[in-house]
């Protein structure tokens, strides 16, 4: 489970900002909180991120994805290859400082704090600690001058000199099957960051779950509960036929696909709908090609349902940018409720999402500590803050405040400042 994530000097973030999923002592909606076994901490199942366009909320989620990508892709880099570096650009000092990512998370048995800092040419710092109650036990600490491996991290011995300046020590140790490094890497395997707008990339996960009878049953129960209009889904596999490629694909791309896909199978998803006569009696069934005949919202629900249910079944952490895009507010809330309820989330999975849908603030049964705002300072760097900590003129926000109305009125900040477009220059 994710406990908190910190970012510094990345895109719109300059000063260190931390997203915490630790539950505060407020009492509303206790079904949104679970007790994490390893740390005995109360954590939140769901976290929402609000903010104006260009406020940095997507950059917060992108930072999580960038940390994971660096960890998984880093060991494949050559010794002279630069590290993809995207620092804050609107400060004279930011170019002199490294980008920093740090994450605190719990596995089934342990609580780890792992982080690293880097510039374009090398990693200037890296560390791994285990948290035991209020104590922290280091496994290794890396600075520019070298790597110190502690006696509790025997799997890292003699690998310091094998670690390039542009390589992560944890990735190197994992190549030698160290048990601690493997446990950390395995946690990141269940930490997934996806885009709610360009959702077709996750279609394969849904297809895989629909091909398994047990997981298909869970998906179909969910779809039927949303009243999407179809009775069933099935995958139709046929030999690859270049004549069926979309006409808008450039010819050179189609030619290359014809070579690459020769002898392979193509899979398409189809939905089954009832056909009725004039008196409302069902007469037969009709097959729809999901991608071309179902709505864009239905396509998104189907595409995202794979990663969502995969996360629920494994007890991982799922991060979705623009969760509400193309979806009716009630459908968005239905997705959120999957993570809030113990019946559908018995393994304590977590959902973090960015959204503009303010209906969730009034209908989504969110606690004040589950609502995060992102806002730019006058120096154009992003800061994030929780509604539970926000102070109004009369004190902190109460649980009976109208969150949606007050947010739209700008009482919590994190909304665009739009000039009156009807006023002539």
Tab-separated table of N, CA, C and O in Angstrom, residues 91-203:
chain	number	residue	atom	x	y	z
A	91	UNK	N	12.986	28.840	-12.398
A	91	UNK	CA	13.798	29.350	-11.299
A	91	UNK	C	15.256	29.323	-11.724
A	91	UNK	O	15.701	28.378	-12.397
A	92	UNK	N	15.988	30.347	-11.342
A	92	UNK	CA	17.415	30.398	-11.673
A	92	UNK	C	18.193	29.304	-10.948
A	92	UNK	O	19.269	28.903	-11.371
A	93	UNK	N	17.635	28.792	-9.834
A	93	UNK	CA	18.347	27.797	-9.037
A	93	UNK	C	18.034	26.360	-9.440
A	93	UNK	O	18.791	25.451	-9.121
A	94	UNK	N	16.909	26.138	-10.115
A	94	UNK	CA	16.462	24.759	-10.350
A	94	UNK	C	17.444	23.961	-11.189
A	94	UNK	O	17.578	22.752	-11.019
A	95	UNK	N	18.162	24.632	-12.105
A	95	UNK	CA	19.116	23.911	-12.938
A	95	UNK	C	20.306	23.380	-12.168
A	95	UNK	O	20.986	22.470	-12.634
A	96	UNK	N	20.548	23.943	-10.995
A	96	UNK	CA	21.677	23.506	-10.176
A	96	UNK	C	21.297	22.380	-9.221
A	96	UNK	O	22.170	21.784	-8.577
A	97	UNK	N	20.001	22.106	-9.095
A	97	UNK	CA	19.539	21.124	-8.124
A	97	UNK	C	19.008	19.870	-8.810
A	97	UNK	O	18.478	19.939	-9.922
A	98	UNK	N	19.114	18.713	-8.149
A	98	UNK	CA	18.627	17.477	-8.757
A	98	UNK	C	17.108	17.342	-8.646
A	98	UNK	O	16.466	18.014	-7.840
A	99	UNK	N	16.552	16.477	-9.453
A	99	UNK	CA	15.173	16.035	-9.280
A	99	UNK	C	15.157	14.950	-8.213
A	99	UNK	O	16.061	14.106	-8.166
A	100	UNK	N	14.144	14.971	-7.355
A	100	UNK	CA	14.057	14.004	-6.259
A	100	UNK	C	12.690	13.325	-6.277
A	100	UNK	O	11.656	13.993	-6.370
A	101	UNK	N	12.703	11.991	-6.211
A	101	UNK	CA	11.491	11.191	-6.010
A	101	UNK	C	11.699	10.337	-4.765
A	101	UNK	O	12.762	9.738	-4.589
A	102	UNK	N	10.685	10.263	-3.923
A	102	UNK	CA	10.760	9.390	-2.750
A	102	UNK	C	9.382	8.819	-2.460
A	102	UNK	O	8.371	9.509	-2.612
A	103	UNK	N	9.352	7.562	-2.039
A	103	UNK	CA	8.078	6.896	-1.792
A	103	UNK	C	8.161	6.069	-0.519
A	103	UNK	O	9.192	5.450	-0.216
A	104	UNK	N	7.094	6.117	0.255
A	104	UNK	CA	6.961	5.311	1.472
A	104	UNK	C	5.804	4.355	1.248
A	104	UNK	O	4.699	4.784	0.917
A	105	UNK	N	6.047	3.062	1.380
A	105	UNK	CA	5.010	2.080	1.066
A	105	UNK	C	5.155	0.852	1.944
A	105	UNK	O	6.189	0.628	2.583
A	106	UNK	N	4.085	0.061	1.969
A	106	UNK	CA	4.053	-1.142	2.792
A	106	UNK	C	3.819	-2.364	1.922
A	106	UNK	O	2.930	-2.376	1.068
A	107	UNK	N	4.621	-3.393	2.150
A	107	UNK	CA	4.355	-4.709	1.588
A	107	UNK	C	3.602	-5.509	2.638
A	107	UNK	O	3.189	-4.972	3.667
A	108	UNK	N	3.437	-6.790	2.420
A	108	UNK	CA	2.706	-7.595	3.393
A	108	UNK	C	3.418	-7.658	4.742
A	108	UNK	O	2.786	-7.781	5.790
A	109	UNK	N	4.766	-7.576	4.708
A	109	UNK	CA	5.526	-7.780	5.940
A	109	UNK	C	6.346	-6.573	6.377
A	109	UNK	O	6.744	-6.492	7.538
A	110	UNK	N	6.607	-5.634	5.453
A	110	UNK	CA	7.549	-4.565	5.768
A	110	UNK	C	7.046	-3.216	5.282
A	110	UNK	O	6.161	-3.130	4.425
A	111	UNK	N	7.650	-2.169	5.835
A	111	UNK	CA	7.415	-0.799	5.392
A	111	UNK	C	8.755	-0.237	4.921
A	111	UNK	O	9.736	-0.237	5.673
A	112	UNK	N	8.799	0.216	3.671
A	112	UNK	CA	10.037	0.697	3.078
A	112	UNK	C	9.920	2.167	2.681
A	112	UNK	O	8.852	2.633	2.273
A	113	UNK	N	11.044	2.858	2.784
A	113	UNK	CA	11.182	4.197	2.213
A	113	UNK	C	12.309	4.148	1.197
A	113	UNK	O	13.461	3.876	1.551
A	114	UNK	N	11.966	4.393	-0.046
A	114	UNK	CA	12.961	4.336	-1.127
A	114	UNK	C	12.900	5.627	-1.926
A	114	UNK	O	11.811	6.157	-2.193
A	115	UNK	N	14.054	6.134	-2.302
A	115	UNK	CA	14.076	7.343	-3.105
A	115	UNK	C	15.392	7.507	-3.830
A	115	UNK	O	16.375	6.811	-3.553
A	116	UNK	N	15.412	8.428	-4.761
A	116	UNK	CA	16.658	8.750	-5.467
A	116	UNK	C	16.580	10.174	-5.998
A	116	UNK	O	15.502	10.751	-6.153
A	117	UNK	N	17.757	10.742	-6.249
A	117	UNK	CA	17.850	12.061	-6.855
A	117	UNK	C	18.832	11.981	-8.022
A	117	UNK	O	19.771	11.180	-8.010
A	118	UNK	N	18.600	12.819	-9.030
A	118	UNK	CA	19.401	12.689	-10.246
A	118	UNK	C	19.381	13.981	-11.052
A	118	UNK	O	18.502	14.836	-10.898
A	119	UNK	N	20.368	14.083	-11.926
A	119	UNK	CA	20.360	15.100	-12.960
A	119	UNK	C	20.474	14.388	-14.302
A	119	UNK	O	20.264	13.159	-14.368
A	120	UNK	N	20.811	15.108	-15.334
A	120	UNK	CA	20.810	14.492	-16.669
A	120	UNK	C	21.894	13.441	-16.839
A	120	UNK	O	21.738	12.500	-17.613
A	121	UNK	N	22.974	13.550	-16.086
A	121	UNK	CA	24.119	12.671	-16.313
A	121	UNK	C	24.274	11.542	-15.300
A	121	UNK	O	24.858	10.503	-15.615
A	122	UNK	N	23.738	11.715	-14.075
A	122	UNK	CA	23.990	10.680	-13.071
A	122	UNK	C	22.994	10.768	-11.920
A	122	UNK	O	22.282	11.765	-11.748
A	123	UNK	N	22.990	9.713	-11.114
A	123	UNK	CA	22.228	9.698	-9.868
A	123	UNK	C	23.135	10.237	-8.768
A	123	UNK	O	24.209	9.694	-8.511
A	124	UNK	N	22.691	11.299	-8.146
A	124	UNK	CA	23.488	11.942	-7.104
A	124	UNK	C	23.128	11.451	-5.708
A	124	UNK	O	23.809	11.779	-4.737
A	125	UNK	N	22.085	10.672	-5.605
A	125	UNK	CA	21.689	10.110	-4.330
A	125	UNK	C	20.683	8.987	-4.513
A	125	UNK	O	19.943	8.952	-5.506
A	126	UNK	N	20.685	8.046	-3.573
A	126	UNK	CA	19.726	6.933	-3.585
A	126	UNK	C	19.730	6.322	-2.191
A	126	UNK	O	20.774	6.260	-1.536
A	127	UNK	N	18.584	5.876	-1.723
A	127	UNK	CA	18.516	5.344	-0.368
A	127	UNK	C	17.359	4.356	-0.238
A	127	UNK	O	16.352	4.438	-0.928
A	128	UNK	N	17.540	3.409	0.670
A	128	UNK	CA	16.492	2.451	1.012
A	128	UNK	C	16.534	2.222	2.516
A	128	UNK	O	17.580	1.846	3.066
A	129	UNK	N	15.402	2.465	3.166
A	129	UNK	CA	15.259	2.265	4.611
A	129	UNK	C	14.070	1.346	4.859
A	129	UNK	O	13.103	1.345	4.095
A	130	UNK	N	14.144	0.606	5.962
A	130	UNK	CA	12.969	-0.084	6.461
A	130	UNK	C	12.490	0.635	7.710
A	130	UNK	O	13.285	0.973	8.594
A	131	UNK	N	11.178	0.886	7.778
A	131	UNK	CA	10.586	1.520	8.953
A	131	UNK	C	10.032	0.439	9.881
A	131	UNK	O	9.262	-0.423	9.456
A	132	UNK	N	10.423	0.506	11.135
A	132	UNK	CA	9.892	-0.387	12.159
A	132	UNK	C	9.403	0.470	13.319
A	132	UNK	O	10.198	0.942	14.131
A	133	UNK	N	8.081	0.688	13.345
A	133	UNK	CA	7.541	1.612	14.324
A	133	UNK	C	8.067	3.010	14.063
A	133	UNK	O	7.989	3.521	12.949
A	134	UNK	N	8.660	3.628	15.069
A	134	UNK	CA	9.221	4.967	14.914
A	134	UNK	C	10.686	4.938	14.487
A	134	UNK	O	11.297	5.988	14.280
A	135	UNK	N	11.241	3.747	14.359
A	135	UNK	CA	12.656	3.628	13.983
A	135	UNK	C	12.803	3.390	12.484
A	135	UNK	O	11.929	2.805	11.837
A	136	UNK	N	13.944	3.849	11.946
A	136	UNK	CA	14.274	3.628	10.546
A	136	UNK	C	15.624	2.909	10.474
A	136	UNK	O	16.593	3.344	11.117
A	137	UNK	N	15.672	1.833	9.720
A	137	UNK	CA	16.900	1.055	9.584
A	137	UNK	C	17.389	1.132	8.144
A	137	UNK	O	16.689	0.699	7.224
A	138	UNK	N	18.582	1.687	7.927
A	138	UNK	CA	19.072	1.832	6.550
A	138	UNK	C	19.562	0.510	5.967
A	138	UNK	O	20.195	-0.291	6.666
A	139	UNK	N	19.269	0.301	4.689
A	139	UNK	CA	19.849	-0.819	3.941
A	139	UNK	C	21.025	-0.327	3.108
A	139	UNK	O	22.061	-0.960	3.062
A	140	UNK	N	20.842	0.801	2.429
A	140	UNK	CA	21.978	1.422	1.750
A	140	UNK	C	21.700	2.904	1.577
A	140	UNK	O	20.551	3.349	1.540
A	141	UNK	N	22.767	3.676	1.517
A	141	UNK	CA	22.689	5.116	1.273
A	141	UNK	C	23.746	5.459	0.230
A	141	UNK	O	24.928	5.115	0.391
A	142	UNK	N	23.314	6.126	-0.788
A	142	UNK	CA	24.218	6.503	-1.875
A	142	UNK	C	24.347	8.027	-1.919
A	142	UNK	O	23.354	8.749	-1.838
A	143	UNK	N	25.573	8.512	-2.018
A	143	UNK	CA	25.837	9.921	-2.271
A	143	UNK	C	26.750	9.996	-3.491
A	143	UNK	O	27.116	8.963	-4.068
A	144	UNK	N	27.112	11.198	-3.886
A	144	UNK	CA	27.919	11.322	-5.101
A	144	UNK	C	29.256	10.606	-4.984
A	144	UNK	O	29.799	10.110	-5.971
A	145	UNK	N	29.795	10.536	-3.765
A	145	UNK	CA	31.121	9.939	-3.574
A	145	UNK	C	31.105	8.419	-3.519
A	145	UNK	O	32.156	7.779	-3.606
A	146	UNK	N	29.930	7.806	-3.353
A	146	UNK	CA	29.905	6.353	-3.278
A	146	UNK	C	28.635	5.818	-2.648
A	146	UNK	O	27.695	6.565	-2.356
A	147	UNK	N	28.606	4.493	-2.436
A	147	UNK	CA	27.444	3.804	-1.894
A	147	UNK	C	27.848	3.095	-0.611
A	147	UNK	O	28.801	2.304	-0.598
A	148	UNK	N	27.141	3.370	0.459
A	148	UNK	CA	27.368	2.669	1.723
A	148	UNK	C	26.308	1.599	1.890
A	148	UNK	O	25.113	1.894	1.941
A	149	UNK	N	26.747	0.357	1.964
A	149	UNK	CA	25.842	-0.777	2.152
A	149	UNK	C	25.941	-1.226	3.598
A	149	UNK	O	27.039	-1.495	4.106
A	150	UNK	N	24.808	-1.334	4.267
A	150	UNK	CA	24.793	-1.726	5.672
A	150	UNK	C	24.703	-3.245	5.792
A	150	UNK	O	24.301	-3.946	4.858
A	151	UNK	N	25.054	-3.745	6.972
A	151	UNK	CA	25.138	-5.190	7.174
A	151	UNK	C	23.787	-5.885	7.047
A	151	UNK	O	23.729	-7.102	6.868
A	152	UNK	N	22.702	-5.128	7.136
A	152	UNK	CA	21.368	-5.706	6.967
A	152	UNK	C	21.017	-5.944	5.498
A	152	UNK	O	19.987	-6.549	5.208
A	153	UNK	N	21.873	-5.491	4.588
A	153	UNK	CA	21.597	-5.585	3.149
A	153	UNK	C	22.726	-6.354	2.469
A	153	UNK	O	23.412	-5.855	1.578
A	154	UNK	N	22.907	-7.608	2.885
A	154	UNK	CA	24.016	-8.413	2.387
A	154	UNK	C	23.974	-8.596	0.873
A	154	UNK	O	25.020	-8.728	0.223
A	155	UNK	N	22.762	-8.597	0.302
A	155	UNK	CA	22.638	-8.797	-1.145
A	155	UNK	C	23.277	-7.680	-1.964
A	155	UNK	O	23.531	-7.836	-3.165
A	156	UNK	N	23.560	-6.547	-1.299
A	156	UNK	CA	24.189	-5.428	-2.011
A	156	UNK	C	25.700	-5.427	-1.947
A	156	UNK	O	26.348	-4.634	-2.641
A	157	UNK	N	26.275	-6.324	-1.149
A	157	UNK	CA	27.732	-6.364	-1.016
A	157	UNK	C	28.415	-6.658	-2.348
A	157	UNK	O	27.966	-7.527	-3.124
A	158	UNK	N	29.517	-5.960	-2.591
A	158	UNK	CA	30.371	-6.152	-3.773
A	158	UNK	C	29.707	-5.733	-5.084
A	158	UNK	O	30.237	-6.033	-6.163
A	159	UNK	N	28.538	-5.079	-4.988
A	159	UNK	CA	27.887	-4.607	-6.216
A	159	UNK	C	28.028	-3.089	-6.395
A	159	UNK	O	27.606	-2.543	-7.405
A	160	UNK	N	28.657	-2.447	-5.398
A	160	UNK	CA	28.814	-0.998	-5.486
A	160	UNK	C	29.628	-0.597	-6.714
A	160	UNK	O	29.250	0.332	-7.453
A	161	UNK	N	30.727	-1.289	-6.945
A	161	UNK	CA	31.603	-0.942	-8.066
A	161	UNK	C	31.004	-1.331	-9.409
A	161	UNK	O	31.459	-0.863	-10.455
A	162	UNK	N	30.005	-2.196	-9.393
A	162	UNK	CA	29.354	-2.607	-10.639
A	162	UNK	C	28.234	-1.645	-11.042
A	162	UNK	O	27.580	-1.849	-12.067
A	163	UNK	N	27.994	-0.637	-10.219
A	163	UNK	CA	26.889	0.298	-10.454
A	163	UNK	C	27.410	1.559	-11.142
A	163	UNK	O	28.233	2.288	-10.580
A	164	UNK	N	26.954	1.807	-12.350
A	164	UNK	CA	27.355	2.998	-13.102
A	164	UNK	C	26.763	4.247	-12.467
A	164	UNK	O	25.768	4.187	-11.734
A	165	UNK	N	27.335	5.388	-12.809
A	165	UNK	CA	26.804	6.659	-12.300
A	165	UNK	C	25.375	6.890	-12.757
A	165	UNK	O	24.588	7.522	-12.049
A	166	UNK	N	25.026	6.380	-13.955
A	166	UNK	CA	23.676	6.608	-14.487
A	166	UNK	C	22.769	5.398	-14.283
A	166	UNK	O	21.767	5.239	-14.974
A	167	UNK	N	23.122	4.539	-13.310
A	167	UNK	CA	22.304	3.359	-12.996
A	167	UNK	C	21.883	3.396	-11.538
A	167	UNK	O	22.618	3.881	-10.668
A	168	UNK	N	20.698	2.889	-11.266
A	168	UNK	CA	20.209	2.799	-9.896
A	168	UNK	C	20.788	1.552	-9.221
A	168	UNK	O	20.766	0.454	-9.787
A	169	UNK	N	21.266	1.712	-8.013
A	169	UNK	CA	21.842	0.596	-7.266
A	169	UNK	C	20.795	-0.482	-7.009
A	169	UNK	O	21.069	-1.678	-7.127
A	170	UNK	N	19.565	-0.078	-6.681
A	170	UNK	CA	18.506	-1.055	-6.423
A	170	UNK	C	18.251	-1.918	-7.655
A	170	UNK	O	18.043	-3.134	-7.545
A	171	UNK	N	18.270	-1.323	-8.836
A	171	UNK	CA	18.063	-2.086	-10.071
A	171	UNK	C	19.183	-3.082	-10.299
A	171	UNK	O	18.955	-4.214	-10.726
A	172	UNK	N	20.416	-2.666	-9.988
A	172	UNK	CA	21.563	-3.565	-10.147
A	172	UNK	C	21.442	-4.747	-9.192
A	172	UNK	O	21.618	-5.912	-9.586
A	173	UNK	N	21.124	-4.465	-7.930
A	173	UNK	CA	21.004	-5.544	-6.946
A	173	UNK	C	19.894	-6.511	-7.340
A	173	UNK	O	20.029	-7.737	-7.187
A	174	UNK	N	18.811	-5.973	-7.850
A	174	UNK	CA	17.690	-6.829	-8.251
A	174	UNK	C	18.073	-7.787	-9.372
A	174	UNK	O	17.503	-8.875	-9.479
A	175	UNK	N	19.039	-7.403	-10.215
A	175	UNK	CA	19.493	-8.300	-11.277
A	175	UNK	C	20.167	-9.550	-10.729
A	175	UNK	O	20.270	-10.566	-11.409
A	176	UNK	N	20.592	-9.475	-9.479
A	176	UNK	CA	21.238	-10.623	-8.825
A	176	UNK	C	20.287	-11.319	-7.845
A	176	UNK	O	20.715	-12.080	-6.983
A	177	UNK	N	18.979	-11.034	-7.988
A	177	UNK	CA	17.925	-11.734	-7.253
A	177	UNK	C	18.008	-11.580	-5.742
A	177	UNK	O	17.719	-12.527	-4.991
A	178	UNK	N	18.354	-10.398	-5.298
A	178	UNK	CA	18.349	-10.137	-3.861
A	178	UNK	C	16.927	-10.138	-3.331
A	178	UNK	O	16.033	-9.550	-3.939
A	179	UNK	N	16.651	-10.780	-2.179
A	179	UNK	CA	15.271	-10.899	-1.680
A	179	UNK	C	14.639	-9.571	-1.292
A	179	UNK	O	13.445	-9.354	-1.529
A	180	UNK	N	15.415	-8.659	-0.687
A	180	UNK	CA	14.848	-7.369	-0.288
A	180	UNK	C	14.569	-6.515	-1.518
A	180	UNK	O	13.494	-5.926	-1.652
A	181	UNK	N	15.534	-6.449	-2.427
A	181	UNK	CA	15.325	-5.663	-3.644
A	181	UNK	C	14.175	-6.226	-4.462
A	181	UNK	O	13.394	-5.470	-5.058
A	182	UNK	N	14.028	-7.536	-4.472
A	182	UNK	CA	12.912	-8.154	-5.203
A	182	UNK	C	11.571	-7.761	-4.592
A	182	UNK	O	10.601	-7.489	-5.306
A	183	UNK	N	11.519	-7.715	-3.257
A	183	UNK	CA	10.268	-7.338	-2.593
A	183	UNK	C	9.880	-5.901	-2.943
A	183	UNK	O	8.705	-5.599	-3.170
A	184	UNK	N	10.877	-5.023	-2.998
A	184	UNK	CA	10.615	-3.626	-3.368
A	184	UNK	C	10.149	-3.538	-4.815
A	184	UNK	O	9.151	-2.879	-5.126
A	185	UNK	N	10.857	-4.198	-5.712
A	185	UNK	CA	10.496	-4.167	-7.132
A	185	UNK	C	9.118	-4.775	-7.357
A	185	UNK	O	8.324	-4.264	-8.150
A	186	UNK	N	8.817	-5.854	-6.641
A	186	UNK	CA	7.500	-6.491	-6.785
A	186	UNK	C	6.386	-5.531	-6.370
A	186	UNK	O	5.298	-5.551	-6.962
A	187	UNK	N	6.631	-4.709	-5.356
A	187	UNK	CA	5.608	-3.736	-4.977
A	187	UNK	C	5.369	-2.752	-6.115
A	187	UNK	O	4.221	-2.429	-6.436
A	188	UNK	N	6.421	-2.296	-6.747
A	188	UNK	CA	6.269	-1.364	-7.868
A	188	UNK	C	5.530	-2.005	-9.044
A	188	UNK	O	4.889	-1.302	-9.836
A	189	UNK	N	5.601	-3.325	-9.169
A	189	UNK	CA	4.846	-4.010	-10.231
A	189	UNK	C	3.347	-3.828	-10.064
A	189	UNK	O	2.599	-3.893	-11.050
A	190	UNK	N	2.889	-3.636	-8.830
A	190	UNK	CA	1.466	-3.426	-8.552
A	190	UNK	C	1.133	-1.962	-8.287
A	190	UNK	O	0.086	-1.655	-7.703
A	191	UNK	N	2.023	-1.084	-8.708
A	191	UNK	CA	1.828	0.369	-8.598
A	191	UNK	C	1.745	0.887	-10.035
A	191	UNK	O	2.752	1.048	-10.705
A	192	UNK	N	0.521	1.116	-10.510
A	192	UNK	CA	0.318	1.403	-11.927
A	192	UNK	C	-0.294	2.781	-12.133
A	192	UNK	O	-1.259	3.151	-11.459
A	193	UNK	N	0.279	3.499	-13.080
A	193	UNK	CA	-0.152	4.856	-13.388
A	193	UNK	C	-0.646	4.864	-14.831
A	193	UNK	O	0.106	4.529	-15.754
A	194	UNK	N	-1.924	5.222	-15.033
A	194	UNK	CA	-2.500	5.162	-16.365
A	194	UNK	C	-3.225	6.467	-16.691
A	194	UNK	O	-3.521	7.274	-15.819
A	195	UNK	N	-3.514	6.637	-17.972
A	195	UNK	CA	-4.157	7.851	-18.486
A	195	UNK	C	-5.618	7.559	-18.785
A	195	UNK	O	-5.926	6.632	-19.540
A	196	UNK	N	-6.511	8.356	-18.210
A	196	UNK	CA	-7.935	8.146	-18.437
A	196	UNK	C	-8.430	8.699	-19.754
A	196	UNK	O	-9.590	8.476	-20.118
A	197	UNK	N	-7.599	9.436	-20.493
A	197	UNK	CA	-7.991	9.945	-21.812
A	197	UNK	C	-7.538	8.975	-22.899
A	197	UNK	O	-8.331	8.477	-23.693
A	198	UNK	N	-6.240	8.684	-22.940
A	198	UNK	CA	-5.721	7.713	-23.919
A	198	UNK	C	-5.756	6.318	-23.362
A	198	UNK	O	-4.725	5.681	-23.150
A	199	UNK	N	-6.961	5.815	-23.119
A	199	UNK	CA	-7.143	4.570	-22.355
A	199	UNK	C	-7.003	3.295	-23.173
A	199	UNK	O	-7.037	2.194	-22.619
A	200	UNK	N	-6.863	3.393	-24.488
A	200	UNK	CA	-6.839	2.173	-25.307
A	200	UNK	C	-5.598	1.324	-25.052
A	200	UNK	O	-5.584	0.134	-25.371
A	201	UNK	N	-4.546	1.916	-24.479
A	201	UNK	CA	-3.324	1.154	-24.214
A	201	UNK	C	-3.534	0.046	-23.189
A	201	UNK	O	-2.702	-0.859	-23.076
A	202	UNK	N	-4.623	0.108	-22.422
A	202	UNK	CA	-4.851	-0.860	-21.352
A	202	UNK	C	-5.873	-1.922	-21.744
A	202	UNK	O	-6.301	-2.725	-20.924
A	203	UNK	N	-6.251	-1.906	-23.016
A	203	UNK	CA	-7.255	-2.828	-23.524
A	203	UNK	C	-6.823	-4.282	-23.353
A	203	UNK	O	-7.637	-5.163	-23.074
